[in-house]
Coordinates of C-alpha atoms and ligand atoms in Angstrom, one line a residue:
X1 CA 112.5 115.9 92.6
X2 CA 113.0 118.5 94.6
X3 CA 115.1 118.8 97.2
X4 CA 114.0 120.0 100.6
X5 CA 111.2 120.1 99.4
X6 CA 109.3 117.7 102.0
X7 CA 108.6 118.2 105.1
X8 CA 107.3 116.0 107.9
X9 CA 105.0 116.5 110.9
X10 CA 103.2 113.1 111.1
X11 CA 104.3 109.8 112.2
X12 CA 104.8 107.0 110.7
X13 CA 101.5 104.8 110.7
X14 CA 101.3 101.1 108.5
X15 CA 101.6 102.0 105.1
X16 CA 99.9 99.4 104.2
X17 CA 96.7 99.5 105.1
X18 CA 94.3 101.3 102.6
X19 CA 90.9 102.7 104.5
X20 CA 89.1 102.9 101.7
X21 CA 88.8 99.0 101.1
X22 CA 85.6 97.3 101.7
X23 CA 85.9 95.9 105.6
X24 CA 84.8 92.3 104.3
X25 CA 82.8 90.7 107.0
X26 CA 83.4 87.2 108.1
X27 CA 80.0 86.1 107.2
X28 CA 80.8 87.4 104.1
X29 CA 84.3 85.6 103.1
X30 CA 82.6 82.0 105.0
X31 CA 79.4 81.5 104.1
X32 CA 77.0 83.0 101.6
X33 CA 79.2 82.8 98.9
X34 CA 77.6 82.7 95.3
X35 CA 77.7 79.5 93.2
X36 CA 76.5 81.0 90.2
X37 CA 76.7 84.5 88.3
X38 CA 73.1 84.8 88.5
X39 CA 73.4 85.1 92.2
X40 CA 74.9 88.5 92.2
X41 CA 73.3 91.4 93.2
X42 CA 74.0 94.9 90.4
X43 CA 73.2 97.8 90.9
X44 CA 74.0 99.7 87.3
X45 CA 73.9 103.6 88.9
X46 CA 75.7 105.3 86.3
X47 CA 73.7 104.5 83.9
X48 CA 70.7 104.6 85.2
X49 CA 71.5 108.1 87.1
X50 CA 72.8 109.8 83.7
X51 CA 72.0 111.1 80.0
X52 CA 73.2 107.2 77.8
X53 CA 73.7 108.5 74.4
X54 CA 70.8 108.3 72.1
X55 CA 72.5 106.7 69.3
X56 CA 73.1 103.2 68.9
X57 CA 75.5 102.9 66.4
X58 CA 78.9 101.3 67.2
X59 CA 81.3 103.5 64.6
X60 CA 83.5 105.9 65.8
X61 CA 82.0 109.1 66.3
X62 CA 81.7 112.2 68.8
X63 CA 79.4 111.7 71.6
X64 CA 78.2 115.2 73.3
X65 CA 75.1 115.4 76.1
X66 CA 76.3 111.9 77.8
X67 CA 77.8 110.1 79.2
X68 CA 77.9 106.7 78.0
X69 CA 77.2 104.5 74.6
X70 CA 75.1 101.8 74.6
X71 CA 77.2 98.4 72.9
X72 CA 78.1 94.6 73.6
X73 CA 82.0 93.6 74.0
X74 CA 82.9 91.2 70.9
X75 CA 82.2 87.5 70.2
X76 CA 85.3 85.8 71.3
X77 CA 86.8 82.2 68.6
X78 CA 86.8 80.5 71.8
X79 CA 88.2 82.3 74.9
X80 CA 90.0 80.2 77.6
X81 CA 90.9 81.3 81.1
X82 CA 94.2 81.4 82.3
X83 CA 94.1 83.0 85.5
X84 CA 92.3 84.3 88.1
X85 CA 92.1 86.2 91.3
X86 CA 90.8 84.6 94.1
X87 CA 90.7 87.9 96.2
X88 CA 88.7 89.4 94.1
X89 CA 86.8 87.1 93.6
X90 CA 85.6 86.7 96.9
X91 CA 85.0 90.3 97.3
X92 CA 82.7 90.0 94.8
X93 CA 80.9 87.5 97.6
X94 CA 81.7 84.4 95.1
X95 CA 82.4 80.6 94.8
X96 CA 86.1 80.0 93.9
X97 CA 84.8 76.9 92.1
X98 CA 82.6 79.5 89.8
X99 CA 86.3 80.6 88.7
X100 CA 86.2 77.2 86.5
X101 CA 83.0 76.8 84.8
X102 CA 82.6 77.7 81.6
X103 CA 79.8 80.5 82.0
X104 CA 82.7 82.3 84.0
X105 CA 85.2 82.0 80.9
X106 CA 82.0 83.4 78.9
X107 CA 80.9 86.3 79.6
X108 CA 84.2 87.0 81.3
X109 CA 85.2 87.0 77.9
X110 CA 82.6 89.2 76.6
X111 CA 81.1 86.2 75.3
X112 CA 78.5 86.3 77.4
X113 CA 76.3 88.6 79.1
X114 CA 74.4 88.4 82.2
X115 CA 71.0 89.1 82.2
X116 CA 71.0 91.8 85.4
X117 CA 73.9 93.7 83.1
X118 CA 73.8 96.8 81.3
X119 CA 76.8 96.9 78.2
X120 CA 78.4 100.5 78.3
X121 CA 81.9 102.5 76.9
X122 CA 82.2 105.3 79.1
X123 CA 82.4 108.9 77.5
X124 CA 85.5 111.0 78.6
X125 CA 87.9 113.1 77.8
X126 CA 91.8 114.5 78.4
X127 CA 94.7 115.9 78.7
X128 CA 97.6 113.6 76.7
X129 CA 101.0 115.0 77.6
X130 CA 99.9 118.0 78.9
X131 CA 98.1 118.8 75.1
X132 CA 94.2 119.1 75.7
X133 CA 92.8 115.6 73.2
X134 CA 89.1 115.9 73.6
X135 CA 87.5 113.3 73.8
X136 CA 88.5 109.7 74.0
X137 CA 85.9 107.1 76.3
X138 CA 86.5 103.7 76.1
X139 CA 87.6 103.3 72.9
X140 CA 88.3 99.4 74.0
X141 CA 87.1 99.1 77.5
X142 CA 83.3 98.1 78.4
X143 CA 81.5 98.3 81.7
X144 CA 78.8 95.1 81.8
X145 CA 78.1 96.3 85.2
X146 CA 77.5 96.8 89.1
X147 CA 77.5 94.5 91.5
X148 CA 77.1 95.5 95.4
X149 CA 77.8 93.4 98.4
X150 CA 76.3 92.7 101.1
X151 CA 79.4 94.3 103.3
X152 CA 77.5 97.5 101.0
X153 CA 80.9 97.8 98.8
X154 CA 80.9 98.4 94.6
X155 CA 82.3 97.2 92.4
X156 CA 82.5 98.5 88.7
X157 CA 83.1 95.3 86.0
X158 CA 84.4 96.6 82.8
X159 CA 86.5 94.4 79.8
X160 CA 89.1 95.9 78.6
X161 CA 90.0 94.7 74.9
X162 CA 86.4 93.5 74.5
X163 CA 86.5 94.5 71.3
X164 CA 85.5 98.1 69.6
X165 CA 83.2 101.8 70.8
X166 CA 82.5 105.0 69.7
X167 CA 85.8 105.8 71.6
X168 CA 87.5 103.8 69.4
X169 CA 88.5 106.1 67.2
X170 CA 91.2 104.4 64.5
X171 CA 91.7 101.4 66.1
X172 CA 90.0 98.1 66.8
X173 CA 88.5 98.0 70.7
X174 CA 91.5 94.5 70.8
X175 CA 94.1 94.2 73.1
X176 CA 96.8 91.3 73.1
X177 CA 98.3 88.9 76.3
X178 CA 101.0 90.5 76.6
X179 CA 99.9 93.7 77.7
X180 CA 97.2 91.8 79.0
X181 CA 98.8 89.8 81.8
X182 CA 100.7 93.1 82.1
X183 CA 97.7 94.3 84.0
X184 CA 96.3 91.4 85.0
X185 CA 99.0 90.9 86.7
X186 CA 100.5 94.2 88.4
X187 CA 96.9 95.0 89.4
X188 CA 97.1 92.5 92.3
X189 CA 100.7 93.2 92.9
X190 CA 99.9 96.7 93.4
X191 CA 96.9 95.4 95.8
X192 CA 99.1 94.0 98.2
X193 CA 101.6 96.1 98.2
X194 CA 98.9 98.5 100.0
X195 CA 99.1 100.4 97.3
X196 CA 95.2 101.7 95.9
X197 CA 95.1 100.5 92.7
X198 CA 91.3 98.8 90.7
X199 CA 91.9 95.2 90.8
X200 CA 91.8 92.4 87.7
X201 CA 89.2 89.3 88.4
X202 CA 90.5 87.5 85.6
X203 CA 92.3 87.1 82.7
X204 CA 91.8 85.1 79.0
X205 CA 92.6 84.7 75.9
X206 CA 90.5 84.6 73.5
X207 CA 91.0 82.6 70.4
X208 CA 91.9 85.4 68.0
X209 CA 94.3 87.4 66.4
X210 CA 95.6 90.8 66.7
X211 CA 97.8 93.4 65.0
X212 CA 100.2 95.9 66.5
X213 CA 103.0 97.5 65.8
X214 CA 104.9 97.2 68.9
X215 CA 107.4 99.9 67.9
X216 CA 105.6 102.0 65.3
X217 CA 107.9 101.4 62.5
X218 CA 106.4 99.3 60.2
X219 CA 107.3 96.1 61.6
X220 CA 103.5 94.4 62.7
X221 CA 103.0 91.5 63.5
X222 CA 99.5 89.2 64.7
X223 CA 99.9 88.4 68.1
X224 CA 97.5 86.5 70.5
X225 CA 94.1 87.8 71.3
X226 CA 93.1 88.9 75.3
X227 CA 90.4 90.3 77.6
X228 CA 91.2 91.5 81.4
X229 CA 88.5 92.1 83.4
X230 CA 89.4 94.5 85.7
X231 CA 86.9 96.4 89.5
X232 CA 87.4 99.2 90.6
X233 CA 84.5 101.0 92.5
X234 CA 83.9 102.7 89.4
X235 CA 85.7 103.9 86.4
X236 CA 85.3 107.2 86.5
X237 CA 88.2 109.7 85.5
X238 CA 89.2 113.1 85.6
X239 CA 88.8 113.3 82.2
X240 CA 85.2 113.2 82.6
X241 CA 84.9 116.0 84.2
X242 CA 87.3 117.3 82.2
X243 CA 84.9 116.6 78.6
X244 CA 81.6 118.4 79.2
X245 CA 83.3 121.3 80.9
X246 CA 85.6 121.9 77.2
X247 CA 82.4 121.9 75.8
X248 CA 80.5 124.5 77.8
X249 CA 78.2 121.4 78.1
X250 CA 77.1 122.4 82.2
X251 CA 74.0 120.0 83.4
X252 CA 75.9 117.5 82.0
X253 CA 79.0 117.7 84.1
X254 CA 76.7 118.3 87.5
X255 CA 75.1 115.5 86.6
X256 CA 78.3 113.5 85.8
X257 CA 79.3 115.5 89.8
X258 CA 76.4 114.6 91.8
X259 CA 76.2 111.4 90.5
X260 CA 80.1 110.2 91.6
X261 CA 79.7 112.1 94.9
X262 CA 76.4 111.2 95.9
X263 CA 77.0 107.3 95.2
X264 CA 80.9 106.8 96.0
X265 CA 81.9 109.9 98.3
X266 CA 79.0 110.5 100.8
X267 CA 80.7 111.5 103.4
X268 CA 81.7 114.1 101.7
X269 CA 77.8 115.9 102.2
X270 CA 77.4 113.9 105.6
X271 CA 74.7 111.7 103.4
X272 CA 72.9 114.2 101.5
X273 CA 72.7 113.0 97.7
X274 CA 70.8 115.5 96.0
X275 CA 71.3 120.1 96.6
X276 CA 74.4 119.8 96.0
X277 CA 76.8 123.5 96.7
X278 CA 80.3 125.2 96.0
X279 CA 81.4 123.8 99.1
X280 CA 80.6 120.7 98.8
X281 CA 82.1 120.6 95.1
X282 CA 85.1 121.9 96.8
X283 CA 84.9 119.3 99.5
X284 CA 85.3 116.4 96.9
X285 CA 88.5 118.0 94.8
X286 CA 89.6 117.7 98.2
X287 CA 89.7 114.7 99.2
X288 CA 90.4 113.2 95.8
X289 CA 93.9 115.9 95.7
X290 CA 94.0 114.3 99.0
X291 CA 93.6 110.9 97.5
X292 CA 96.1 111.3 94.5
X293 CA 98.5 112.9 97.1
X294 CA 98.4 109.5 99.1
X295 CA 99.0 107.4 95.6
X296 CA 101.3 109.2 94.8
X297 CA 103.5 108.0 97.7
X298 CA 102.7 105.0 97.6
X299 CA 104.6 104.4 93.6
X300 CA 107.2 106.4 95.1
X301 CA 107.7 104.3 98.1
X302 CA 107.7 100.9 95.2
X303 CA 109.0 102.4 93.1
X304 CA 106.2 102.5 90.6
X305 CA 107.1 104.6 87.0
X306 CA 102.9 105.0 86.3
X307 CA 103.9 105.8 82.5
X308 CA 100.8 107.7 80.8
X309 CA 99.7 109.5 83.4
X310 CA 97.3 111.8 81.7
X311 CA 94.5 113.1 83.0
X312 CA 91.7 110.0 81.5
X313 CA 94.5 107.6 83.4
X314 CA 93.7 109.5 86.6
X315 CA 91.0 107.7 88.4
X316 CA 88.4 109.6 90.5
X317 CA 88.8 107.6 93.6
X318 CA 92.9 107.9 94.0
X319 CA 93.3 104.3 92.5
X320 CA 96.1 103.3 90.5
X321 CA 94.1 102.8 87.3
X322 CA 95.6 102.6 83.1
X323 CA 98.2 99.5 82.9
X324 CA 100.0 100.5 80.0
X325 CA 104.0 101.0 79.5
X326 CA 104.4 101.3 83.4
X327 CA 107.3 100.2 85.1
X328 CA 109.1 99.4 87.8
X329 CA 112.4 101.1 88.8
X330 CA 115.0 98.5 89.0
X331 CA 118.4 101.1 89.2
X332 CA 116.9 103.9 90.9
X333 CA 116.4 106.4 88.8
X334 CA 115.0 108.8 89.1
X335 CA 114.9 110.2 85.3
X336 CA 113.7 106.8 83.8
X337 CA 110.5 105.9 82.3
X338 CA 109.7 103.1 80.4
X339 CA 107.3 104.7 77.9
X340 CA 109.2 105.0 74.5
X341 CA 106.1 107.1 73.5
X342 CA 108.1 110.0 76.0
X343 CA 111.1 109.9 75.1
X344 CA 112.2 112.4 74.6
X345 CA 110.4 114.8 77.0
X346 CA 110.5 111.7 79.8
X347 CA 107.6 114.0 81.0
X348 CA 106.0 111.2 83.1
X349 CA 109.9 109.7 84.8
X350 CA 109.8 108.7 88.4
X351 CA 111.1 111.4 89.9
X352 CA 108.4 114.1 87.7
X353 CA 105.5 112.2 89.6
X354 CA 104.4 113.9 92.5
X355 CA 104.5 117.0 90.5
X356 CA 102.2 115.9 87.8
X357 CA 100.5 114.7 90.3
X358 CA 99.6 117.7 90.6
X359 CA 99.4 119.5 88.2
X360 CA 96.4 116.5 87.2
X361 CA 94.8 118.2 89.8
X362 CA 95.4 121.3 88.4
X363 CA 93.4 120.3 85.7
X364 CA 90.4 118.3 87.4
X365 CA 89.4 121.6 89.0
X366 CA 89.9 123.8 85.8
X367 CA 87.0 120.7 85.2
X368 CA 85.3 121.8 88.2
X369 CA 85.6 125.4 88.3
X370 CA 81.5 125.8 86.5
X371 CA 80.7 124.6 90.1
X372 CA 82.2 125.8 92.0
X373 CA 82.4 130.0 90.6
X374 CA 85.0 131.4 92.5
X375 CA 88.6 129.4 91.9
X376 CA 90.3 131.1 95.5
X377 CA 88.6 127.5 97.6
X378 CA 89.3 125.3 94.3
X379 CA 93.4 127.2 94.9
X380 CA 93.3 126.7 98.8
X381 CA 92.3 123.3 98.2
X382 CA 94.4 122.4 95.9
X383 CA 97.2 123.3 98.0
X384 CA 95.9 120.0 99.9
X385 CA 97.2 117.6 96.8
X386 CA 100.6 119.5 98.2
X387 CA 100.5 119.2 102.4
X388 CA 99.6 115.1 101.9
X389 CA 102.2 114.7 99.2
X390 CA 105.1 116.9 102.3
X391 CA 103.8 115.8 105.2
X392 CA 103.5 111.8 103.8
X393 CA 106.3 111.6 101.8
X394 CA 108.5 112.4 104.0
X395 CA 107.2 109.9 107.0
X396 CA 107.2 107.3 103.7
X397 CA 110.9 107.8 103.3
X398 CA 111.6 107.7 107.7
X399 CA 109.8 104.8 107.2
X400 CA 111.7 102.8 104.2
X401 CA 114.8 104.1 106.3
X402 CA 113.2 102.8 109.3
X403 CA 114.0 105.7 111.7
X404 CA 110.5 106.0 113.4
X405 CA 110.4 109.1 114.4
X406 CA 111.3 111.6 111.7
X407 CA 113.7 115.0 113.8
X408 CA 113.6 117.9 111.6
X409 CA 115.5 119.3 108.5
X410 CA 118.7 117.0 109.8
X411 CA 116.4 113.7 109.0
X412 CA 115.2 115.5 106.0
X413 CA 119.2 116.0 104.8
X414 CA 119.6 112.3 105.3
X415 CA 117.3 111.2 103.3
X416 CA 118.0 113.8 100.3
X417 CA 121.8 112.6 100.4
X418 CA 120.9 109.1 100.4
X419 CA 118.6 109.7 96.9
X420 CA 121.8 112.1 95.6
X421 CA 124.0 109.1 96.2
X422 CA 121.6 105.9 95.2
X423 CA 121.3 107.5 91.3
X424 CA 125.8 107.5 91.4
X425 CA 126.0 104.6 90.6
X426 CA 123.7 101.9 89.3
X427 CA 122.2 100.5 92.3
X428 CA 118.6 98.5 92.5
X429 CA 116.7 100.0 94.8
X430 CA 114.3 97.3 95.8
X431 CA 117.8 95.5 97.4
X432 CA 118.9 98.2 98.2
X433 CA 115.9 99.0 101.4
X434 CA 115.7 95.9 102.1
X435 CA 120.0 95.1 102.2
X436 CA 119.3 98.7 104.9
X437 CA 117.5 96.3 107.1
X438 CA 120.1 94.1 107.7
X439 CA 122.9 97.0 108.4
X440 CA 124.0 96.2 111.8
X441 CA 124.4 99.4 114.9
X442 CA 127.2 96.7 116.6
X443 CA 129.9 98.7 117.0
X444 CA 132.8 96.7 116.5
X445 CA 132.1 96.5 113.3
X446 CA 135.2 96.8 110.7
X447 CA 133.6 99.1 107.2
X448 CA 133.8 96.3 104.9
X449 CA 131.5 94.8 107.4
X450 CA 129.5 96.8 107.8
X451 CA 128.4 97.3 104.5
X452 CA 127.8 94.2 103.1
X453 CA 124.8 93.9 103.5
X454 CA 124.7 96.0 100.4
X455 CA 126.7 94.8 98.1
X456 CA 123.5 92.7 96.7
X457 CA 122.3 95.6 95.4
X458 CA 124.8 96.7 93.2
X459 CA 124.8 95.8 89.4
X460 CA 128.7 96.2 89.1
X461 CA 130.4 95.6 92.6
X462 CA 133.5 97.1 90.7
X463 CA 131.7 100.6 90.5
X464 CA 131.2 100.3 94.2
X465 CA 134.4 102.4 94.7
X466 CA 136.6 105.0 95.6
X467 CA 133.8 108.8 95.6
X468 CA 131.0 106.6 95.5
X469 CA 132.0 104.4 98.4
X470 CA 133.8 106.8 100.4
X471 CA 130.3 109.0 100.3
X472 CA 129.0 105.5 101.6
X473 CA 130.2 105.2 104.2
X474 CA 129.9 109.1 105.6
X475 CA 126.4 108.3 104.9
X476 CA 126.5 105.1 106.6
X477 CA 128.2 106.6 110.0
X478 CA 125.4 108.9 110.6
X479 CA 122.7 106.8 109.6
X480 CA 124.2 103.7 111.8
X481 CA 125.0 107.0 114.9
X482 CA 121.0 108.3 113.8
X483 CA 119.0 105.2 114.4
X484 CA 121.4 104.3 117.4
X485 CA 120.1 107.5 118.7
X486 CA 116.4 106.1 119.1
X487 CA 117.9 103.0 119.9
X488 CA 115.1 101.2 118.3
X489 CA 116.9 97.2 118.4
X490 CA 118.2 96.2 114.8
X491 CA 116.0 93.2 115.0
X492 CA 112.2 95.6 115.4
X493 CA 113.2 98.4 113.2
X494 CA 114.6 95.8 110.2
X495 CA 111.3 93.8 110.7
X496 CA 109.8 97.5 110.4
X497 CA 111.9 98.0 107.2
X498 CA 110.5 94.6 105.7
X499 CA 106.7 96.1 106.3
X500 CA 107.4 98.3 104.2
X501 CA 110.2 97.9 101.8
X502 CA 109.0 95.1 99.3
X503 CA 111.1 92.2 98.0
X504 CA 109.0 91.3 95.3
X505 CA 108.1 93.5 93.0
X506 CA 106.6 92.8 89.6
X507 CA 110.6 93.4 87.7
X508 CA 110.1 94.4 84.1
X509 CA 111.6 91.2 83.2
X510 CA 110.0 88.9 85.3
X511 CA 106.5 90.0 83.8
X512 CA 108.7 89.2 80.1
X513 CA 109.3 85.8 81.2
X514 CA 105.6 85.2 82.5
X515 CA 104.8 86.8 79.3
X516 CA 107.1 84.6 76.8
X517 CA 105.9 81.2 78.2
X518 CA 102.4 82.2 78.5
X519 CA 102.9 82.8 74.5
X520 CA 104.2 79.6 74.3
X521 CA 101.3 78.3 75.5
X522 CA 101.9 77.9 78.9
X523 CA 100.6 80.0 81.9
X524 CA 102.8 78.4 84.9
X525 CA 104.9 81.3 85.1
X526 CA 101.8 83.6 85.7
X527 CA 100.1 81.8 87.9
X528 CA 103.1 81.7 90.3
X529 CA 104.0 85.3 89.6
X530 CA 100.1 86.4 91.5
X531 CA 101.2 83.7 93.8
X532 CA 104.2 85.1 94.8
X533 CA 103.5 89.2 94.7
X534 CA 101.0 88.5 97.3
X535 CA 103.3 88.4 99.8
X536 CA 105.8 90.6 98.0
X537 CA 107.0 91.6 102.1
X538 CA 107.7 88.3 102.9
X539 CA 110.7 86.0 102.0
X540 CA 109.4 83.1 99.8
X541 CA 112.3 79.9 99.8
X542 CA 112.6 78.6 96.2
X543 CA 111.2 81.9 95.6
X544 CA 114.6 84.3 95.5
X545 CA 114.8 84.4 90.9
X546 CA 111.7 86.8 91.1
X547 CA 114.0 89.3 93.4
X548 CA 117.5 88.8 91.7
X549 CA 117.8 92.3 89.8
X550 CA 117.1 92.3 86.5
X551 CA 120.1 90.9 84.3
X552 CA 122.6 91.6 81.5
X553 CA 120.2 90.2 78.5
X554 CA 116.9 92.4 79.6
X555 CA 119.0 95.3 79.5
X556 CA 118.3 95.6 76.4
X557 CA 114.7 93.3 75.7
X558 CA 111.8 95.3 75.1
X559 CA 109.4 94.8 77.3
X560 CA 112.2 94.5 80.0
X561 CA 113.3 97.6 79.4
X562 CA 111.2 99.3 77.1
X563 CA 107.1 99.8 76.4
X564 CA 105.1 101.4 74.2
X565 CA 101.8 102.4 74.0
X566 CA 101.1 100.0 71.9
X567 CA 98.9 97.0 72.8
Ligands
AMP1 P1 95.2 104.9 77.2 O1 96.4 107.0 77.5 O2 96.6 104.1 76.6 O3 95.1 105.0 78.3 O4 94.9 105.3 75.8 C1 94.1 106.2 75.3 C2 92.4 106.4 74.1 O5 93.0 105.5 73.5 C3 91.5 105.7 75.4 O6 90.1 106.4 75.0 C4 91.4 104.6 75.0 O7 90.4 103.8 75.4 C5 92.0 104.5 73.5 N1 93.0 103.5 73.5 C6 94.2 102.7 74.1 N2 94.4 101.7 72.6 C7 92.7 101.7 71.9 C8 92.3 100.0 71.6 N3 93.3 99.4 70.8 N4 91.6 100.3 70.2 C9 90.6 101.5 70.4 N5 90.5 102.3 71.6 C10 91.9 102.5 72.1
MG2 MG1 94.0 105.0 79.2

């Protein structure tokens, strides 16, 4: 992260609130919950508004002049529901008992479709690792349809791992249990952390075996097949617009943009649903840039590394999407990526995410250029990304440090000096910031007592000596002096810090433990983690083990320290 690159102008507010979330009315929660899936209201605007693939052939191929191909989920041998998210169920207006029905397990594993569903796979392209990759598309995702709930919110349901589509290229369209557990748990964990994200309704095993070469090293093995049902306002990506632009298909490009703006960004055009002009597309792009920057500030706050920030994995809504070889920073290391495919250049490392977000927005600007016809307004709108990121990032770091009113260059240095200090010895990011909340501003403490709350964060306490110890003491001098100047009571500051610095994140090794047990037929750890991650900022007696720093055995174990795209 560039030193001094981020400037502050705003004051902290509640990082956890997401103004884009639909408001859940009391009536929606308490009354009127559907007890049968047939009571859901579908309004399939994506397939209604946009041109579909005229060819009915489920074989890998290039699909032109169409936004999607109709395709049906593949029936599976013996579907079994392992877990579901009660919050997503309730957002959809469904009664909690419905998750126990056979119908639920059948529909959300792809073995039955409701009459009102219109399943399809979406066409899109993308830049992968900086290079244009041509047509990609939903190779193993099948959208079921769009639900509209009583509060007017739209929810697209999508099965991941439900079989091949015309976009599957040389792969099988399936997903395995390990990657599905990771997607299911992380989507919900991110939501509860206050990070904009797609959601996960359910996780089911299929009863089918799937062949995977986990490290692309010639050692394929049979693994348990699984399906996750994901939920989002839509799964439209940056790459959705890049594909028609790359083919000079302006008609499809405009139809996609008009659909997206009128349905998902009505505030941009004051509710106008057609006749959009260049300025409307620019305003829309500005909003996407803003949301993308906000999302990435949240990633940096909680230590999330997406791992595959290709433009096909960037949601038009600014939601975290496509949980593949993602990871969580354990020791604070801006150069870390969990993705073995990216091992050499580390393009998508933690510290590069802010810049990659901007690069991706630039690709989206290129994609919609034909609708605007002028570079300058798009260039100017792109600046929004930088402005929002800089402002929000500084405010977010101020919140992490418990400084209520950030003060110019002085605080910038305090923040950057800390971020340079943290990687000098292995320091657990999550535990460090929780510990920092317990640092006292009392002046009667000796140096050892003062630094004591931070010690748990160091992976090897013996390394916390010499220069690092001296620099930490010196930094604490400045930090505590700064806090005293603000004059907030320690208890108040600590409470505010603990509301933005999570205690529980989905540590890589903890997710792997849940996967190991699920592979052995026991999903109970998945359920316990799901529940723990519901209140990630709160201490939970009996669950301290999920907040512990990575044990030594996990340092080199696949799944805990490194992951591939093979899933
Ligand atoms: P990703 O970057 O992992 O999100 O995926 C890149 C592209 O590969 C997308 O078009 C995916 O749909 C496709 N893909 C990934 N895994 C599979 C699979 N097992 N079967 C078919 N397509 C896949
Ligand atoms: Mg993807």
